Structure formats: C-alpha cells, structure tokens
JSON list of C-alpha atoms in Angstrom, two decimals:
[
{"chain": "A", "resi": 1309, "resn": "ASP", "atom": "CA", "xyz": [0.00, 0.00, 0.00]},
{"chain": "A", "resi": 1310, "resn": "THR", "atom": "CA", "xyz": [1.57, 3.30, -1.02]},
{"chain": "A", "resi": 1311, "resn": "GLY", "atom": "CA", "xyz": [-0.87, 5.55, 0.77]},
{"chain": "A", "resi": 1312, "resn": "VAL", "atom": "CA", "xyz": [-0.14, 8.39, 3.16]},
{"chain": "A", "resi": 1313, "resn": "SER", "atom": "CA", "xyz": [1.83, 7.22, 6.17]},
{"chain": "A", "resi": 1314, "resn": "GLN", "atom": "CA", "xyz": [1.87, 8.95, 9.56]},
{"chain": "A", "resi": 1315, "resn": "ASN", "atom": "CA", "xyz": [4.06, 8.26, 12.56]},
{"chain": "A", "resi": 1316, "resn": "PRO", "atom": "CA", "xyz": [3.61, 7.70, 15.38]},
{"chain": "A", "resi": 1317, "resn": "ARG", "atom": "CA", "xyz": [0.02, 6.48, 15.53]},
{"chain": "A", "resi": 1318, "resn": "HIS", "atom": "CA", "xyz": [-0.31, 7.50, 19.16]},
{"chain": "A", "resi": 1319, "resn": "LYS", "atom": "CA", "xyz": [1.63, 9.89, 21.34]},
{"chain": "A", "resi": 1320, "resn": "ILE", "atom": "CA", "xyz": [1.12, 10.59, 25.03]},
{"chain": "A", "resi": 1321, "resn": "THR", "atom": "CA", "xyz": [3.14, 13.45, 26.40]},
{"chain": "A", "resi": 1322, "resn": "LYS", "atom": "CA", "xyz": [3.31, 15.56, 29.51]},
{"chain": "A", "resi": 1323, "resn": "ARG", "atom": "CA", "xyz": [2.23, 19.17, 29.36]},
{"chain": "A", "resi": 1324, "resn": "GLY", "atom": "CA", "xyz": [5.13, 21.37, 28.45]},
{"chain": "A", "resi": 1325, "resn": "GLN", "atom": "CA", "xyz": [7.01, 18.79, 26.41]},
{"chain": "A", "resi": 1326, "resn": "ASN", "atom": "CA", "xyz": [7.73, 19.09, 22.70]},
{"chain": "A", "resi": 1327, "resn": "VAL", "atom": "CA", "xyz": [6.41, 16.57, 20.20]},
{"chain": "A", "resi": 1328, "resn": "THR", "atom": "CA", "xyz": [7.09, 15.96, 16.53]},
{"chain": "A", "resi": 1329, "resn": "PHE", "atom": "CA", "xyz": [4.95, 14.05, 14.06]},
{"chain": "A", "resi": 1330, "resn": "ARG", "atom": "CA", "xyz": [5.94, 12.81, 10.64]},
{"chain": "A", "resi": 1331, "resn": "CYS", "atom": "CA", "xyz": [3.95, 12.41, 7.45]},
{"chain": "A", "resi": 1332, "resn": "ASP", "atom": "CA", "xyz": [5.07, 10.60, 4.30]},
{"chain": "A", "resi": 1333, "resn": "PRO", "atom": "CA", "xyz": [2.74, 11.51, 1.45]},
{"chain": "A", "resi": 1334, "resn": "ILE", "atom": "CA", "xyz": [2.09, 9.63, -1.76]},
{"chain": "A", "resi": 1335, "resn": "SER", "atom": "CA", "xyz": [5.29, 10.13, -3.71]},
{"chain": "A", "resi": 1336, "resn": "GLU", "atom": "CA", "xyz": [3.66, 11.61, -6.84]},
{"chain": "A", "resi": 1337, "resn": "HIS", "atom": "CA", "xyz": [1.71, 14.18, -4.84]},
{"chain": "A", "resi": 1338, "resn": "ASN", "atom": "CA", "xyz": [2.97, 17.74, -4.75]},
{"chain": "A", "resi": 1339, "resn": "ARG", "atom": "CA", "xyz": [0.62, 19.03, -2.08]},
{"chain": "A", "resi": 1340, "resn": "LEU", "atom": "CA", "xyz": [0.65, 18.11, 1.58]},
{"chain": "A", "resi": 1341, "resn": "TYR", "atom": "CA", "xyz": [-1.88, 19.24, 4.17]},
{"chain": "A", "resi": 1342, "resn": "TRP", "atom": "CA", "xyz": [-2.06, 19.10, 7.95]},
{"chain": "A", "resi": 1343, "resn": "TYR", "atom": "CA", "xyz": [-5.41, 19.07, 9.70]},
{"chain": "A", "resi": 1344, "resn": "ARG", "atom": "CA", "xyz": [-6.46, 18.69, 13.32]},
{"chain": "A", "resi": 1345, "resn": "GLN", "atom": "CA", "xyz": [-9.57, 16.86, 14.41]},
{"chain": "A", "resi": 1346, "resn": "THR", "atom": "CA", "xyz": [-11.14, 16.88, 17.86]},
{"chain": "A", "resi": 1347, "resn": "LEU", "atom": "CA", "xyz": [-14.03, 14.79, 19.11]},
{"chain": "A", "resi": 1348, "resn": "GLY", "atom": "CA", "xyz": [-17.30, 15.64, 17.41]},
{"chain": "A", "resi": 1349, "resn": "GLN", "atom": "CA", "xyz": [-15.72, 17.97, 14.89]},
{"chain": "A", "resi": 1350, "resn": "GLY", "atom": "CA", "xyz": [-14.60, 17.72, 11.34]},
{"chain": "A", "resi": 1351, "resn": "PRO", "atom": "CA", "xyz": [-10.97, 18.17, 10.33]},
{"chain": "A", "resi": 1352, "resn": "GLU", "atom": "CA", "xyz": [-9.75, 21.75, 10.83]},
{"chain": "A", "resi": 1353, "resn": "PHE", "atom": "CA", "xyz": [-7.15, 23.10, 8.43]},
{"chain": "A", "resi": 1354, "resn": "LEU", "atom": "CA", "xyz": [-3.74, 23.89, 9.90]},
{"chain": "A", "resi": 1355, "resn": "THR", "atom": "CA", "xyz": [-1.32, 24.40, 7.02]},
{"chain": "A", "resi": 1356, "resn": "TYR", "atom": "CA", "xyz": [-0.34, 23.17, 3.60]},
{"chain": "A", "resi": 1357, "resn": "PHE", "atom": "CA", "xyz": [2.67, 22.85, 1.34]},
{"chain": "A", "resi": 1358, "resn": "GLN", "atom": "CA", "xyz": [3.10, 22.99, -2.41]},
{"chain": "A", "resi": 1359, "resn": "ASN", "atom": "CA", "xyz": [6.29, 20.99, -2.84]},
{"chain": "A", "resi": 1360, "resn": "GLU", "atom": "CA", "xyz": [8.60, 22.47, -0.17]},
{"chain": "A", "resi": 1361, "resn": "ALA", "atom": "CA", "xyz": [6.88, 25.84, 0.09]},
{"chain": "A", "resi": 1362, "resn": "GLN", "atom": "CA", "xyz": [4.47, 26.44, 2.95]},
{"chain": "A", "resi": 1363, "resn": "LEU", "atom": "CA", "xyz": [1.68, 28.39, 1.26]},
{"chain": "A", "resi": 1364, "resn": "GLU", "atom": "CA", "xyz": [-0.84, 28.97, 4.01]},
{"chain": "A", "resi": 1365, "resn": "LYS", "atom": "CA", "xyz": [-1.08, 28.73, 7.77]},
{"chain": "A", "resi": 1366, "resn": "SER", "atom": "CA", "xyz": [-4.27, 28.80, 9.76]},
{"chain": "A", "resi": 1367, "resn": "ARG", "atom": "CA", "xyz": [-4.76, 31.17, 12.69]},
{"chain": "A", "resi": 1368, "resn": "LEU", "atom": "CA", "xyz": [-5.17, 27.96, 14.68]},
{"chain": "A", "resi": 1369, "resn": "LEU", "atom": "CA", "xyz": [-1.46, 27.42, 14.22]},
{"chain": "A", "resi": 1370, "resn": "SER", "atom": "CA", "xyz": [0.03, 29.38, 17.10]},
{"chain": "A", "resi": 1371, "resn": "ASP", "atom": "CA", "xyz": [3.74, 30.16, 17.33]},
{"chain": "A", "resi": 1372, "resn": "ARG", "atom": "CA", "xyz": [4.19, 26.91, 19.26]},
{"chain": "A", "resi": 1373, "resn": "PHE", "atom": "CA", "xyz": [3.42, 24.99, 16.07]},
{"chain": "A", "resi": 1374, "resn": "SER", "atom": "CA", "xyz": [5.84, 24.66, 13.19]},
{"chain": "A", "resi": 1375, "resn": "ALA", "atom": "CA", "xyz": [5.71, 22.54, 10.08]},
{"chain": "A", "resi": 1376, "resn": "GLU", "atom": "CA", "xyz": [8.34, 21.76, 7.52]},
{"chain": "A", "resi": 1377, "resn": "ARG", "atom": "CA", "xyz": [8.57, 19.85, 4.29]},
{"chain": "A", "resi": 1378, "resn": "PRO", "atom": "CA", "xyz": [12.23, 19.70, 3.36]},
{"chain": "A", "resi": 1379, "resn": "LYS", "atom": "CA", "xyz": [12.89, 18.85, -0.27]},
{"chain": "A", "resi": 1380, "resn": "GLY", "atom": "CA", "xyz": [9.18, 18.55, -0.91]},
{"chain": "A", "resi": 1381, "resn": "SER", "atom": "CA", "xyz": [8.97, 15.00, 0.35]},
{"chain": "A", "resi": 1382, "resn": "PHE", "atom": "CA", "xyz": [7.97, 14.06, 3.91]},
{"chain": "A", "resi": 1383, "resn": "SER", "atom": "CA", "xyz": [6.71, 16.64, 6.35]},
{"chain": "A", "resi": 1384, "resn": "THR", "atom": "CA", "xyz": [7.04, 17.15, 10.09]},
{"chain": "A", "resi": 1385, "resn": "LEU", "atom": "CA", "xyz": [4.74, 18.97, 12.46]},
{"chain": "A", "resi": 1386, "resn": "GLU", "atom": "CA", "xyz": [6.26, 20.07, 15.75]},
{"chain": "A", "resi": 1387, "resn": "ILE", "atom": "CA", "xyz": [4.38, 21.33, 18.76]},
{"chain": "A", "resi": 1388, "resn": "GLN", "atom": "CA", "xyz": [6.46, 23.03, 21.41]},
{"chain": "A", "resi": 1389, "resn": "ARG", "atom": "CA", "xyz": [5.46, 23.39, 25.06]},
{"chain": "A", "resi": 1390, "resn": "THR", "atom": "CA", "xyz": [2.38, 21.25, 24.60]},
{"chain": "A", "resi": 1391, "resn": "GLU", "atom": "CA", "xyz": [-0.86, 22.18, 26.35]},
{"chain": "A", "resi": 1392, "resn": "GLN", "atom": "CA", "xyz": [-3.85, 20.01, 27.19]},
{"chain": "A", "resi": 1393, "resn": "GLY", "atom": "CA", "xyz": [-5.83, 21.83, 24.52]},
{"chain": "A", "resi": 1394, "resn": "ASP", "atom": "CA", "xyz": [-3.45, 20.41, 21.91]},
{"chain": "A", "resi": 1395, "resn": "SER", "atom": "CA", "xyz": [-4.88, 16.93, 22.50]},
{"chain": "A", "resi": 1396, "resn": "ALA", "atom": "CA", "xyz": [-6.40, 15.90, 19.18]},
{"chain": "A", "resi": 1397, "resn": "MET", "atom": "CA", "xyz": [-5.96, 13.71, 16.14]},
{"chain": "A", "resi": 1398, "resn": "TYR", "atom": "CA", "xyz": [-3.48, 15.27, 13.73]},
{"chain": "A", "resi": 1399, "resn": "LEU", "atom": "CA", "xyz": [-4.20, 14.31, 10.15]},
{"chain": "A", "resi": 1400, "resn": "CYS", "atom": "CA", "xyz": [-2.00, 14.54, 7.12]},
{"chain": "A", "resi": 1401, "resn": "ALA", "atom": "CA", "xyz": [-3.31, 14.45, 3.57]},
{"chain": "A", "resi": 1402, "resn": "SER", "atom": "CA", "xyz": [-1.75, 14.73, 0.15]},
{"chain": "A", "resi": 1403, "resn": "SER", "atom": "CA", "xyz": [-2.90, 15.46, -3.37]},
{"chain": "A", "resi": 1404, "resn": "PHE", "atom": "CA", "xyz": [-1.62, 16.35, -6.81]},
{"chain": "A", "resi": 1405, "resn": "GLU", "atom": "CA", "xyz": [-2.83, 19.72, -7.99]},
{"chain": "A", "resi": 1406, "resn": "ARG", "atom": "CA", "xyz": [-1.71, 21.93, -10.81]},
{"chain": "A", "resi": 1407, "resn": "GLN", "atom": "CA", "xyz": [-1.37, 25.67, -10.38]},
{"chain": "A", "resi": 1408, "resn": "GLY", "atom": "CA", "xyz": [-4.07, 27.87, -11.83]},
{"chain": "A", "resi": 1409, "resn": "LEU", "atom": "CA", "xyz": [-7.19, 29.75, -10.87]},
{"chain": "A", "resi": 1410, "resn": "SER", "atom": "CA", "xyz": [-9.47, 27.29, -12.62]},
{"chain": "A", "resi": 1411, "resn": "THR", "atom": "CA", "xyz": [-7.76, 24.15, -11.45]},
{"chain": "A", "resi": 1412, "resn": "PRO", "atom": "CA", "xyz": [-10.20, 21.81, -9.74]},
{"chain": "A", "resi": 1413, "resn": "ASN", "atom": "CA", "xyz": [-9.46, 20.03, -6.51]},
{"chain": "A", "resi": 1414, "resn": "TYR", "atom": "CA", "xyz": [-9.72, 16.30, -7.10]},
{"chain": "A", "resi": 1415, "resn": "GLY", "atom": "CA", "xyz": [-9.74, 15.39, -3.43]},
{"chain": "A", "resi": 1416, "resn": "TYR", "atom": "CA", "xyz": [-7.22, 14.30, -0.85]},
{"chain": "A", "resi": 1417, "resn": "THR", "atom": "CA", "xyz": [-5.74, 11.04, 0.31]},
{"chain": "A", "resi": 1418, "resn": "PHE", "atom": "CA", "xyz": [-5.58, 11.00, 4.09]},
{"chain": "A", "resi": 1419, "resn": "GLY", "atom": "CA", "xyz": [-3.30, 9.15, 6.44]},
{"chain": "A", "resi": 1420, "resn": "SER", "atom": "CA", "xyz": [-4.49, 7.36, 9.55]},
{"chain": "A", "resi": 1421, "resn": "GLY", "atom": "CA", "xyz": [-3.49, 10.23, 11.79]},
{"chain": "A", "resi": 1422, "resn": "THR", "atom": "CA", "xyz": [-1.48, 10.69, 14.95]},
{"chain": "A", "resi": 1423, "resn": "ARG", "atom": "CA", "xyz": [-3.52, 10.83, 18.13]},
{"chain": "A", "resi": 1424, "resn": "LEU", "atom": "CA", "xyz": [-1.91, 13.18, 20.63]},
{"chain": "A", "resi": 1425, "resn": "THR", "atom": "CA", "xyz": [-2.85, 13.09, 24.29]},
{"chain": "A", "resi": 1426, "resn": "VAL", "atom": "CA", "xyz": [-1.35, 15.73, 26.56]},
{"chain": "A", "resi": 1427, "resn": "VAL", "atom": "CA", "xyz": [-1.55, 14.85, 30.25]},
{"chain": "B", "resi": 497, "resn": "ALA", "atom": "CA", "xyz": [-14.99, 32.95, 4.97]},
{"chain": "B", "resi": 498, "resn": "GLN", "atom": "CA", "xyz": [-16.08, 29.59, 3.74]},
{"chain": "B", "resi": 499, "resn": "SER", "atom": "CA", "xyz": [-18.08, 27.32, 6.01]},
{"chain": "B", "resi": 500, "resn": "VAL", "atom": "CA", "xyz": [-19.87, 24.00, 5.74]},
{"chain": "B", "resi": 501, "resn": "SER", "atom": "CA", "xyz": [-22.97, 23.05, 7.67]},
{"chain": "B", "resi": 502, "resn": "GLN", "atom": "CA", "xyz": [-24.18, 19.49, 8.06]},
{"chain": "B", "resi": 503, "resn": "HIS", "atom": "CA", "xyz": [-27.75, 19.26, 9.21]},
{"chain": "B", "resi": 504, "resn": "ASN", "atom": "CA", "xyz": [-27.65, 16.15, 11.34]},
{"chain": "B", "resi": 505, "resn": "HIS", "atom": "CA", "xyz": [-24.99, 15.07, 13.79]},
{"chain": "B", "resi": 506, "resn": "HIS", "atom": "CA", "xyz": [-26.42, 11.59, 14.31]},
{"chain": "B", "resi": 507, "resn": "VAL", "atom": "CA", "xyz": [-28.67, 9.47, 12.10]},
{"chain": "B", "resi": 508, "resn": "ILE", "atom": "CA", "xyz": [-29.98, 6.00, 12.91]},
{"chain": "B", "resi": 509, "resn": "LEU", "atom": "CA", "xyz": [-31.54, 3.92, 10.15]},
{"chain": "B", "resi": 510, "resn": "SER", "atom": "CA", "xyz": [-32.59, 0.35, 9.63]},
{"chain": "B", "resi": 511, "resn": "GLU", "atom": "CA", "xyz": [-31.11, -1.64, 6.77]},
{"chain": "B", "resi": 512, "resn": "ALA", "atom": "CA", "xyz": [-32.80, -1.01, 3.43]},
{"chain": "B", "resi": 513, "resn": "ALA", "atom": "CA", "xyz": [-33.97, 2.45, 4.49]},
{"chain": "B", "resi": 514, "resn": "SER", "atom": "CA", "xyz": [-33.15, 5.38, 2.25]},
{"chain": "B", "resi": 515, "resn": "LEU", "atom": "CA", "xyz": [-30.55, 7.90, 3.30]},
{"chain": "B", "resi": 516, "resn": "GLU", "atom": "CA", "xyz": [-30.23, 11.61, 2.73]},
{"chain": "B", "resi": 517, "resn": "LEU", "atom": "CA", "xyz": [-27.62, 13.67, 4.57]},
{"chain": "B", "resi": 518, "resn": "GLY", "atom": "CA", "xyz": [-27.89, 17.41, 4.23]},
{"chain": "B", "resi": 519, "resn": "CYS", "atom": "CA", "xyz": [-24.97, 19.72, 3.54]},
{"chain": "B", "resi": 520, "resn": "ASN", "atom": "CA", "xyz": [-24.93, 23.46, 2.92]},
{"chain": "B", "resi": 521, "resn": "TYR", "atom": "CA", "xyz": [-21.90, 25.63, 2.28]},
{"chain": "B", "resi": 522, "resn": "SER", "atom": "CA", "xyz": [-21.28, 29.32, 2.23]},
{"chain": "B", "resi": 523, "resn": "TYR", "atom": "CA", "xyz": [-19.19, 30.65, -0.61]},
{"chain": "B", "resi": 524, "resn": "GLY", "atom": "CA", "xyz": [-20.37, 32.51, -3.66]},
{"chain": "B", "resi": 525, "resn": "GLY", "atom": "CA", "xyz": [-17.68, 31.57, -6.15]},
{"chain": "B", "resi": 526, "resn": "THR", "atom": "CA", "xyz": [-16.82, 28.43, -8.04]},
{"chain": "B", "resi": 527, "resn": "VAL", "atom": "CA", "xyz": [-16.43, 25.51, -5.68]},
{"chain": "B", "resi": 528, "resn": "ASN", "atom": "CA", "xyz": [-15.41, 21.90, -5.59]},
{"chain": "B", "resi": 529, "resn": "LEU", "atom": "CA", "xyz": [-17.56, 19.75, -3.31]},
{"chain": "B", "resi": 530, "resn": "PHE", "atom": "CA", "xyz": [-16.82, 16.48, -1.59]},
{"chain": "B", "resi": 531, "resn": "TRP", "atom": "CA", "xyz": [-18.15, 13.82, 0.66]},
{"chain": "B", "resi": 532, "resn": "TYR", "atom": "CA", "xyz": [-15.63, 11.89, 2.69]},
{"chain": "B", "resi": 533, "resn": "VAL", "atom": "CA", "xyz": [-16.38, 8.83, 4.80]},
{"chain": "B", "resi": 534, "resn": "GLN", "atom": "CA", "xyz": [-14.65, 7.42, 7.85]},
{"chain": "B", "resi": 535, "resn": "TYR", "atom": "CA", "xyz": [-15.52, 3.82, 8.70]},
{"chain": "B", "resi": 536, "resn": "PRO", "atom": "CA", "xyz": [-14.88, 2.68, 12.28]},
{"chain": "B", "resi": 537, "resn": "GLY", "atom": "CA", "xyz": [-11.17, 2.32, 12.87]},
{"chain": "B", "resi": 538, "resn": "GLN", "atom": "CA", "xyz": [-10.22, 3.52, 9.39]},
{"chain": "B", "resi": 539, "resn": "HIS", "atom": "CA", "xyz": [-8.92, 6.74, 7.91]},
{"chain": "B", "resi": 540, "resn": "LEU", "atom": "CA", "xyz": [-10.91, 9.31, 5.97]},
{"chain": "B", "resi": 541, "resn": "GLN", "atom": "CA", "xyz": [-11.66, 8.26, 2.41]},
{"chain": "B", "resi": 542, "resn": "LEU", "atom": "CA", "xyz": [-13.07, 10.17, -0.51]},
{"chain": "B", "resi": 543, "resn": "LEU", "atom": "CA", "xyz": [-16.61, 8.99, -1.27]},
{"chain": "B", "resi": 544, "resn": "LEU", "atom": "CA", "xyz": [-17.44, 11.28, -4.17]},
{"chain": "B", "resi": 545, "resn": "LYS", "atom": "CA", "xyz": [-16.63, 14.69, -5.60]},
{"chain": "B", "resi": 546, "resn": "TYR", "atom": "CA", "xyz": [-18.09, 17.38, -7.80]},
{"chain": "B", "resi": 547, "resn": "PHE", "atom": "CA", "xyz": [-16.14, 20.04, -9.68]},
{"chain": "B", "resi": 548, "resn": "SER", "atom": "CA", "xyz": [-18.07, 20.64, -12.90]},
{"chain": "B", "resi": 549, "resn": "GLY", "atom": "CA", "xyz": [-20.63, 19.22, -15.29]},
{"chain": "B", "resi": 550, "resn": "ASP", "atom": "CA", "xyz": [-23.57, 17.05, -14.28]},
{"chain": "B", "resi": 551, "resn": "PRO", "atom": "CA", "xyz": [-24.71, 18.22, -10.84]},
{"chain": "B", "resi": 552, "resn": "LEU", "atom": "CA", "xyz": [-25.69, 14.65, -9.93]},
{"chain": "B", "resi": 553, "resn": "VAL", "atom": "CA", "xyz": [-22.52, 12.78, -9.10]},
{"chain": "B", "resi": 554, "resn": "LYS", "atom": "CA", "xyz": [-22.14, 9.13, -8.31]},
{"chain": "B", "resi": 555, "resn": "GLY", "atom": "CA", "xyz": [-19.59, 7.73, -5.94]},
{"chain": "B", "resi": 556, "resn": "ILE", "atom": "CA", "xyz": [-18.55, 4.41, -4.57]},
{"chain": "B", "resi": 557, "resn": "LYS", "atom": "CA", "xyz": [-20.84, 1.89, -2.89]},
{"chain": "B", "resi": 558, "resn": "GLY", "atom": "CA", "xyz": [-24.04, 3.24, -4.45]},
{"chain": "B", "resi": 559, "resn": "PHE", "atom": "CA", "xyz": [-23.81, 6.74, -3.00]},
{"chain": "B", "resi": 560, "resn": "GLU", "atom": "CA", "xyz": [-24.72, 9.82, -4.99]},
{"chain": "B", "resi": 561, "resn": "ALA", "atom": "CA", "xyz": [-24.92, 13.54, -4.30]},
{"chain": "B", "resi": 562, "resn": "GLU", "atom": "CA", "xyz": [-26.68, 16.41, -5.98]},
{"chain": "B", "resi": 563, "resn": "PHE", "atom": "CA", "xyz": [-25.23, 19.88, -6.28]},
{"chain": "B", "resi": 564, "resn": "ILE", "atom": "CA", "xyz": [-27.92, 22.56, -6.22]},
{"chain": "B", "resi": 565, "resn": "LYS", "atom": "CA", "xyz": [-26.12, 25.83, -6.81]},
{"chain": "B", "resi": 566, "resn": "SER", "atom": "CA", "xyz": [-29.11, 28.06, -6.01]},
{"chain": "B", "resi": 567, "resn": "LYS", "atom": "CA", "xyz": [-29.42, 26.44, -2.59]},
{"chain": "B", "resi": 568, "resn": "PHE", "atom": "CA", "xyz": [-25.67, 26.14, -1.90]},
{"chain": "B", "resi": 569, "resn": "SER", "atom": "CA", "xyz": [-26.35, 22.50, -1.11]},
{"chain": "B", "resi": 570, "resn": "PHE", "atom": "CA", "xyz": [-24.67, 19.17, -1.79]},
{"chain": "B", "resi": 571, "resn": "ASN", "atom": "CA", "xyz": [-26.80, 16.47, -0.19]},
{"chain": "B", "resi": 572, "resn": "LEU", "atom": "CA", "xyz": [-25.69, 12.87, -0.05]},
{"chain": "B", "resi": 573, "resn": "ARG", "atom": "CA", "xyz": [-28.13, 10.09, -0.86]},
{"chain": "B", "resi": 574, "resn": "LYS", "atom": "CA", "xyz": [-28.34, 6.34, -1.00]},
{"chain": "B", "resi": 575, "resn": "PRO", "atom": "CA", "xyz": [-31.55, 4.49, -1.87]},
{"chain": "B", "resi": 576, "resn": "SER", "atom": "CA", "xyz": [-30.98, 1.52, 0.42]},
{"chain": "B", "resi": 577, "resn": "VAL", "atom": "CA", "xyz": [-28.41, 1.51, 3.22]},
{"chain": "B", "resi": 578, "resn": "GLN", "atom": "CA", "xyz": [-26.56, -1.51, 4.51]},
{"chain": "B", "resi": 579, "resn": "TRP", "atom": "CA", "xyz": [-25.15, -2.28, 7.93]},
{"chain": "B", "resi": 580, "resn": "SER", "atom": "CA", "xyz": [-21.68, -1.76, 6.43]},
{"chain": "B", "resi": 581, "resn": "ASP", "atom": "CA", "xyz": [-22.53, 1.89, 5.72]},
{"chain": "B", "resi": 582, "resn": "THR", "atom": "CA", "xyz": [-22.22, 2.63, 9.44]},
{"chain": "B", "resi": 583, "resn": "ALA", "atom": "CA", "xyz": [-19.63, 5.39, 9.49]},
{"chain": "B", "resi": 584, "resn": "GLU", "atom": "CA", "xyz": [-19.08, 9.10, 9.90]},
{"chain": "B", "resi": 585, "resn": "TYR", "atom": "CA", "xyz": [-19.70, 11.21, 6.82]},
{"chain": "B", "resi": 586, "resn": "PHE", "atom": "CA", "xyz": [-18.10, 14.59, 6.19]},
{"chain": "B", "resi": 587, "resn": "CYS", "atom": "CA", "xyz": [-19.15, 17.15, 3.64]},
{"chain": "B", "resi": 588, "resn": "ALA", "atom": "CA", "xyz": [-16.35, 19.43, 2.43]},
{"chain": "B", "resi": 589, "resn": "VAL", "atom": "CA", "xyz": [-15.82, 22.35, 0.06]},
{"chain": "B", "resi": 590, "resn": "SER", "atom": "CA", "xyz": [-12.89, 24.09, -1.55]},
{"chain": "B", "resi": 591, "resn": "ARG", "atom": "CA", "xyz": [-12.65, 27.05, -3.86]},
{"chain": "B", "resi": 592, "resn": "THR", "atom": "CA", "xyz": [-11.54, 26.22, -7.37]},
{"chain": "B", "resi": 593, "resn": "GLY", "atom": "CA", "xyz": [-7.92, 27.20, -7.91]},
{"chain": "B", "resi": 594, "resn": "GLY", "atom": "CA", "xyz": [-5.97, 25.17, -5.41]},
{"chain": "B", "resi": 595, "resn": "PHE", "atom": "CA", "xyz": [-7.30, 26.39, -2.13]},
{"chain": "B", "resi": 596, "resn": "LYS", "atom": "CA", "xyz": [-7.65, 24.42, 1.06]},
{"chain": "B", "resi": 597, "resn": "THR", "atom": "CA", "xyz": [-10.63, 22.21, 1.79]},
{"chain": "B", "resi": 598, "resn": "ILE", "atom": "CA", "xyz": [-13.05, 23.12, 4.58]},
{"chain": "B", "resi": 599, "resn": "PHE", "atom": "CA", "xyz": [-14.91, 20.32, 6.32]},
{"chain": "B", "resi": 600, "resn": "GLY", "atom": "CA", "xyz": [-18.25, 20.14, 8.05]},
{"chain": "B", "resi": 601, "resn": "ALA", "atom": "CA", "xyz": [-18.61, 18.75, 11.56]},
{"chain": "B", "resi": 602, "resn": "GLY", "atom": "CA", "xyz": [-19.68, 15.34, 10.29]},
{"chain": "B", "resi": 603, "resn": "THR", "atom": "CA", "xyz": [-22.74, 13.11, 10.54]},
{"chain": "B", "resi": 604, "resn": "ARG", "atom": "CA", "xyz": [-22.53, 9.82, 12.35]},
{"chain": "B", "resi": 605, "resn": "LEU", "atom": "CA", "xyz": [-24.67, 7.20, 10.64]},
{"chain": "B", "resi": 606, "resn": "PHE", "atom": "CA", "xyz": [-25.61, 4.01, 12.44]},
{"chain": "B", "resi": 607, "resn": "VAL", "atom": "CA", "xyz": [-27.40, 1.35, 10.44]},
{"chain": "B", "resi": 608, "resn": "LYS", "atom": "CA", "xyz": [-29.24, -1.29, 12.42]},
{"chain": "B", "resi": 609, "resn": "ALA", "atom": "CA", "xyz": [-29.05, -4.80, 11.01]}
]
C-alpha cells in the first residue's frame, strides 16, 4: 500500500514537552496538508505545502506549532510546550494539484493520523 | 470565509432504508464539493466529488450527491443503506484554484441490522 503514512500512531506526552509528528505523502503528490480533528468535529485546516513551500497557515497554528517539508517529500509537524488543549488527532493528507485559478481540486488522500494526548 | 454546515450530527436507520444527509456551504464563487467517509477504525476516504458538469454525481458503494447551486447545497443520498454503511460522513468544500478544503462537523450514521 503506497498511501499516506503517519508516525507515530499515538503519542502521550506531559504538558510542556515538545512533540514531533511525521507524514510521508504519496510520492507523486505535490501538495501536503495538515489538519487537526477533535471529538465531534470535522478536520480543521492547519497548514499546507506545495512541494517544499508552505503556502498557508491557519490562525489555529500558534507560534508553538511549526511545520516543515524539506525537499518537498515528507513533512514534520512540531508542537512546542504542549498544552492540554493540543490533544487531538493530527491528520496529514496529500494530493496532486496543478497551479491555476481554474484548477479543480480532485480530493485528498488522508493518512491514519497521529492521536496526541497531553496529560 | 467559507463554512460548511451538516444538518444532522447523528442518524440511525434500519437496513434497506433510504438515506439523505444534508450539507450546505457558504461561498459565492466556483467551488469543488466532496463527501468523505470514515468507517470505524479507518482513515478518511473520498466517497465522491463534484467540480463541474452534471450536478448529480455518483460515488462508490451506491452513493450519490446532488449539487444545487441556487441552494448552496450538496446532499448525499443512497436508496438503500446496509449495515456496512455505518460510518461518519463529512461534507467538504474548496474554492476552485488550489485552495484548502473546509470540512463540516460530520454526521454519524448508524445502520441497524
């Protein structure tokens, strides 16, 4: 299966610690997205990359959050000084999209997510 | 700002019943519309999508959705549900041109055998 891979699947950390998650997208995909999902809610957009460039960041992404996608391949999402409110499922998705104002979005392929619990 | 509203948070049906899940979005421009499904213990999967052409789109497993532009709606339907359709369903929208996708809060469907 060459889908989107996320590691780790689960992470329990103490408040104040730093955590890092990794996402390996489908290799042919140029776009990579990070979303956060809490209980009873749909995925909330955090940030996305076109190749290695980070094109948009949500206001949800405070300065404790940073994401990278070196060389346009895998991506990491780091949360510094974790808080209990950061507990959520962190989802990664990838897609192939061409540039252009009329370019349709064909949909994303999601990974299984990383469930973060901050205690 | 774009938003997506799903009318029901929980739906319980018996097998063979018909299904319609409501979805409305707010954005006046050209949009791409999606339904994603998350089966228990699995990751989100694309069920169907609309980006142009026939407003009635067909997806996997007998699902279909109708885009009604005048109502800003994209309702999901299935004539006869099965126990295996038990899952959470998310409506989503993105602006044409490579913008991010916005998701609704989801509808949990439970189908009784």
